[in-house]
Amino acid sequence: LVALALALLARGPRLGAPSRPLRTGPGAWAGHNRWSKVRTIKGPRDAARSRLFQRLATLLRCAVREGGPDPSLNPQLASVLEQCRARNVPRATIQAAIHGSGGAGRGGPSWLRGAGGGPGGAPADAGGRSGGCGGGWGSGRQPR
């Protein structure tokens, strides 16, 4: 029996899974701050980034509807694409917004002009852009 114990000790240290180090000081325990960091820091940051991407995708769709999907022929689309690249919008999001817009002349915003009379019979002339890219009937605030 003594000979077996001496033979095992002569083989050297046991090779296997490395043992975990013993922590004696204050350390980060498992799962201590993980969820609170996601909730308070990463969650609002991702929400703001999502809102920005959604706004840029809407601008992309409007630009494609007004001038077509080719940025070399559509300066407004080229400008929006530069904004998207500067703010690190994923290429898949840009492609989906361009291809999902449906092309030119389909429900896009248009320029409107109107004339009328002001106070005391003064002529009034008004012009502006319609909100064709803002959504449909259900896009506004819903009554409670």
PDB file of C-alpha atoms in Angstrom:
ATOM      1  CA  LEU A   1       0.000   0.000   0.000  1.00  0.00           C
ATOM      2  CA  VAL A   2       2.849   2.365   0.809  1.00  0.00           C
ATOM      3  CA  ALA A   3       4.514   1.474  -2.476  1.00  0.00           C
ATOM      4  CA  LEU A   4       1.317   2.385  -4.401  1.00  0.00           C
ATOM      5  CA  ALA A   5       1.105   5.768  -2.680  1.00  0.00           C
ATOM      6  CA  LEU A   6       4.763   6.486  -3.448  1.00  0.00           C
ATOM      7  CA  ALA A   7       4.223   5.499  -7.086  1.00  0.00           C
ATOM      8  CA  LEU A   8       1.266   7.897  -7.393  1.00  0.00           C
ATOM      9  CA  LEU A   9       3.239  10.742  -5.828  1.00  0.00           C
ATOM     10  CA  ALA A  10       6.196  10.084  -8.119  1.00  0.00           C
ATOM     11  CA  ARG A  11       3.960  10.529 -11.176  1.00  0.00           C
ATOM     12  CA  GLY A  12       3.722  14.259 -10.490  1.00  0.00           C
ATOM     13  CA  PRO A  13       0.737  16.586 -10.322  1.00  0.00           C
ATOM     14  CA  ARG A  14      -2.606  15.413 -11.609  1.00  0.00           C
ATOM     15  CA  LEU A  15      -3.336  16.621 -15.163  1.00  0.00           C
ATOM     16  CA  GLY A  16      -6.943  17.485 -15.750  1.00  0.00           C
ATOM     17  CA  ALA A  17      -9.246  20.465 -15.597  1.00  0.00           C
ATOM     18  CA  PRO A  18      -7.479  23.483 -14.120  1.00  0.00           C
ATOM     19  CA  SER A  19      -8.750  24.480 -10.736  1.00  0.00           C
ATOM     20  CA  ARG A  20     -10.379  27.870 -10.214  1.00  0.00           C
ATOM     21  CA  PRO A  21      -8.330  30.450  -8.344  1.00  0.00           C
ATOM     22  CA  LEU A  22      -9.365  31.238  -4.810  1.00  0.00           C
ATOM     23  CA  ARG A  23     -10.644  34.804  -4.532  1.00  0.00           C
ATOM     24  CA  THR A  24     -10.007  36.368  -1.190  1.00  0.00           C
ATOM     25  CA  GLY A  25     -10.790  40.024  -1.881  1.00  0.00           C
ATOM     26  CA  PRO A  26     -13.922  41.769  -3.096  1.00  0.00           C
ATOM     27  CA  GLY A  27     -14.677  40.477  -6.541  1.00  0.00           C
ATOM     28  CA  ALA A  28     -17.470  40.462  -9.073  1.00  0.00           C
ATOM     29  CA  TRP A  29     -19.715  37.589  -8.106  1.00  0.00           C
ATOM     30  CA  ALA A  30     -21.592  35.719 -10.779  1.00  0.00           C
ATOM     31  CA  GLY A  31     -24.478  37.761 -12.179  1.00  0.00           C
ATOM     32  CA  HIS A  32     -24.017  40.620  -9.745  1.00  0.00           C
ATOM     33  CA  ASN A  33     -24.450  43.604 -12.056  1.00  0.00           C
ATOM     34  CA  ARG A  34     -25.211  42.067 -15.409  1.00  0.00           C
ATOM     35  CA  TRP A  35     -28.961  42.631 -15.796  1.00  0.00           C
ATOM     36  CA  SER A  36     -29.003  46.058 -14.167  1.00  0.00           C
ATOM     37  CA  LYS A  37     -26.360  47.250 -16.608  1.00  0.00           C
ATOM     38  CA  VAL A  38     -28.387  45.976 -19.558  1.00  0.00           C
ATOM     39  CA  ARG A  39     -31.536  47.573 -18.206  1.00  0.00           C
ATOM     40  CA  THR A  40     -30.149  50.985 -17.292  1.00  0.00           C
ATOM     41  CA  ILE A  41     -27.399  51.544 -19.859  1.00  0.00           C
ATOM     42  CA  LYS A  42     -27.731  49.321 -22.903  1.00  0.00           C
ATOM     43  CA  GLY A  43     -31.527  49.295 -23.096  1.00  0.00           C
ATOM     44  CA  PRO A  44     -32.029  53.067 -23.498  1.00  0.00           C
ATOM     45  CA  ARG A  45     -29.030  53.276 -25.839  1.00  0.00           C
ATOM     46  CA  ASP A  46     -30.485  50.568 -28.093  1.00  0.00           C
ATOM     47  CA  ALA A  47     -33.915  52.227 -28.021  1.00  0.00           C
ATOM     48  CA  ALA A  48     -32.453  55.565 -29.138  1.00  0.00           C
ATOM     49  CA  ARG A  49     -30.447  53.834 -31.871  1.00  0.00           C
ATOM     50  CA  SER A  50     -33.583  52.035 -33.058  1.00  0.00           C
ATOM     51  CA  ARG A  51     -35.519  55.312 -33.257  1.00  0.00           C
ATOM     52  CA  LEU A  52     -32.695  56.870 -35.284  1.00  0.00           C
ATOM     53  CA  PHE A  53     -32.575  53.916 -37.692  1.00  0.00           C
ATOM     54  CA  GLN A  54     -36.342  54.027 -38.126  1.00  0.00           C
ATOM     55  CA  ARG A  55     -36.273  57.755 -38.910  1.00  0.00           C
ATOM     56  CA  LEU A  56     -33.459  57.303 -41.444  1.00  0.00           C
ATOM     57  CA  ALA A  57     -35.294  54.368 -43.076  1.00  0.00           C
ATOM     58  CA  THR A  58     -38.378  56.571 -43.463  1.00  0.00           C
ATOM     59  CA  LEU A  59     -36.239  59.277 -45.088  1.00  0.00           C
ATOM     60  CA  LEU A  60     -34.773  56.658 -47.423  1.00  0.00           C
ATOM     61  CA  ARG A  61     -38.207  55.432 -48.480  1.00  0.00           C
ATOM     62  CA  CYS A  62     -39.406  58.995 -49.116  1.00  0.00           C
ATOM     63  CA  ALA A  63     -36.304  59.822 -51.167  1.00  0.00           C
ATOM     64  CA  VAL A  64     -36.735  56.695 -53.298  1.00  0.00           C
ATOM     65  CA  ARG A  65     -40.412  57.435 -53.906  1.00  0.00           C
ATOM     66  CA  GLU A  66     -39.642  60.988 -54.985  1.00  0.00           C
ATOM     67  CA  GLY A  67     -36.624  60.448 -57.227  1.00  0.00           C
ATOM     68  CA  GLY A  68     -36.019  56.747 -57.825  1.00  0.00           C
ATOM     69  CA  PRO A  69     -33.681  54.151 -56.328  1.00  0.00           C
ATOM     70  CA  ASP A  70     -30.467  55.258 -58.106  1.00  0.00           C
ATOM     71  CA  PRO A  71     -28.341  57.550 -55.880  1.00  0.00           C
ATOM     72  CA  SER A  72     -26.394  58.904 -58.867  1.00  0.00           C
ATOM     73  CA  LEU A  73     -29.638  60.295 -60.329  1.00  0.00           C
ATOM     74  CA  ASN A  74     -31.295  61.152 -56.999  1.00  0.00           C
ATOM     75  CA  PRO A  75     -29.302  63.708 -54.953  1.00  0.00           C
ATOM     76  CA  GLN A  76     -31.737  63.541 -52.036  1.00  0.00           C
ATOM     77  CA  LEU A  77     -31.220  59.763 -51.789  1.00  0.00           C
ATOM     78  CA  ALA A  78     -27.448  60.230 -51.999  1.00  0.00           C
ATOM     79  CA  SER A  79     -27.591  62.705 -49.101  1.00  0.00           C
ATOM     80  CA  VAL A  80     -29.673  60.361 -46.937  1.00  0.00           C
ATOM     81  CA  LEU A  81     -27.320  57.466 -47.760  1.00  0.00           C
ATOM     82  CA  GLU A  82     -24.364  59.556 -46.556  1.00  0.00           C
ATOM     83  CA  GLN A  83     -26.230  60.234 -43.286  1.00  0.00           C
ATOM     84  CA  CYS A  84     -26.917  56.517 -42.910  1.00  0.00           C
ATOM     85  CA  ARG A  85     -23.275  55.611 -43.458  1.00  0.00           C
ATOM     86  CA  ALA A  86     -22.135  58.276 -40.992  1.00  0.00           C
ATOM     87  CA  ARG A  87     -24.424  56.838 -38.304  1.00  0.00           C
ATOM     88  CA  ASN A  88     -23.518  53.161 -38.911  1.00  0.00           C
ATOM     89  CA  VAL A  89     -26.895  51.977 -40.206  1.00  0.00           C
ATOM     90  CA  PRO A  90     -26.567  48.302 -41.260  1.00  0.00           C
ATOM     91  CA  ARG A  91     -26.414  47.667 -44.999  1.00  0.00           C
ATOM     92  CA  ALA A  92     -29.338  45.234 -44.769  1.00  0.00           C
ATOM     93  CA  THR A  93     -31.527  47.956 -43.243  1.00  0.00           C
ATOM     94  CA  ILE A  94     -30.611  50.384 -46.027  1.00  0.00           C
ATOM     95  CA  GLN A  95     -31.309  47.792 -48.749  1.00  0.00           C
ATOM     96  CA  ALA A  96     -34.639  46.815 -47.171  1.00  0.00           C
ATOM     97  CA  ALA A  97     -35.737  50.458 -47.006  1.00  0.00           C
ATOM     98  CA  ILE A  98     -34.754  51.113 -50.639  1.00  0.00           C
ATOM     99  CA  HIS A  99     -36.297  47.938 -52.057  1.00  0.00           C
ATOM    100  CA  GLY A 100     -39.352  48.077 -49.811  1.00  0.00           C
ATOM    101  CA  SER A 101     -40.370  51.571 -50.872  1.00  0.00           C
ATOM    102  CA  GLY A 102     -42.135  50.376 -54.009  1.00  0.00           C
ATOM    103  CA  GLY A 103     -40.465  52.752 -56.455  1.00  0.00           C
ATOM    104  CA  ALA A 104     -41.338  56.224 -57.643  1.00  0.00           C
ATOM    105  CA  GLY A 105     -44.887  57.500 -57.829  1.00  0.00           C
ATOM    106  CA  ARG A 106     -46.452  55.219 -55.247  1.00  0.00           C
ATOM    107  CA  GLY A 107     -47.895  57.096 -52.310  1.00  0.00           C
ATOM    108  CA  GLY A 108     -44.979  59.461 -51.907  1.00  0.00           C
ATOM    109  CA  PRO A 109     -45.203  63.010 -50.678  1.00  0.00           C
ATOM    110  CA  SER A 110     -46.064  65.681 -53.201  1.00  0.00           C
ATOM    111  CA  TRP A 111     -45.705  69.434 -53.379  1.00  0.00           C
ATOM    112  CA  LEU A 112     -48.983  71.283 -52.905  1.00  0.00           C
ATOM    113  CA  ARG A 113     -49.830  74.882 -53.685  1.00  0.00           C
ATOM    114  CA  GLY A 114     -52.876  76.883 -52.711  1.00  0.00           C
ATOM    115  CA  ALA A 115     -54.100  80.440 -53.000  1.00  0.00           C
ATOM    116  CA  GLY A 116     -56.761  82.348 -51.107  1.00  0.00           C
ATOM    117  CA  GLY A 117     -57.718  85.601 -49.557  1.00  0.00           C
ATOM    118  CA  GLY A 118     -56.282  87.035 -46.397  1.00  0.00           C
ATOM    119  CA  PRO A 119     -57.615  89.672 -44.021  1.00  0.00           C
ATOM    120  CA  GLY A 120     -58.973  92.732 -45.780  1.00  0.00           C
ATOM    121  CA  GLY A 121     -58.990  90.975 -49.155  1.00  0.00           C
ATOM    122  CA  ALA A 122     -55.215  90.634 -49.332  1.00  0.00           C
ATOM    123  CA  PRO A 123     -54.071  87.794 -51.571  1.00  0.00           C
ATOM    124  CA  ALA A 124     -52.473  84.837 -49.781  1.00  0.00           C
ATOM    125  CA  ASP A 125     -50.377  82.168 -51.435  1.00  0.00           C
ATOM    126  CA  ALA A 126     -49.333  78.994 -49.594  1.00  0.00           C
ATOM    127  CA  GLY A 127     -47.239  76.018 -50.572  1.00  0.00           C
ATOM    128  CA  GLY A 128     -45.884  72.975 -48.854  1.00  0.00           C
ATOM    129  CA  ARG A 129     -45.214  69.299 -48.940  1.00  0.00           C
ATOM    130  CA  SER A 130     -47.820  66.687 -48.202  1.00  0.00           C
ATOM    131  CA  GLY A 131     -47.163  64.051 -45.588  1.00  0.00           C
ATOM    132  CA  GLY A 132     -47.381  61.083 -47.939  1.00  0.00           C
ATOM    133  CA  CYS A 133     -44.621  59.151 -46.163  1.00  0.00           C
ATOM    134  CA  GLY A 134     -45.981  59.639 -42.690  1.00  0.00           C
ATOM    135  CA  GLY A 135     -48.319  56.654 -42.711  1.00  0.00           C
ATOM    136  CA  GLY A 136     -51.987  56.067 -43.198  1.00  0.00           C
ATOM    137  CA  TRP A 137     -55.172  56.525 -41.252  1.00  0.00           C
ATOM    138  CA  GLY A 138     -54.004  54.657 -38.161  1.00  0.00           C
ATOM    139  CA  SER A 139     -50.626  56.383 -37.800  1.00  0.00           C
ATOM    140  CA  GLY A 140     -51.881  59.231 -35.618  1.00  0.00           C
ATOM    141  CA  ARG A 141     -52.612  59.297 -31.912  1.00  0.00           C
ATOM    142  CA  GLN A 142     -55.410  56.952 -30.952  1.00  0.00           C
ATOM    143  CA  PRO A 143     -58.216  58.204 -28.680  1.00  0.00           C
ATOM    144  CA  ARG A 144     -58.518  56.540 -25.285  1.00  0.00           C
TER     145      ARG A 144
END
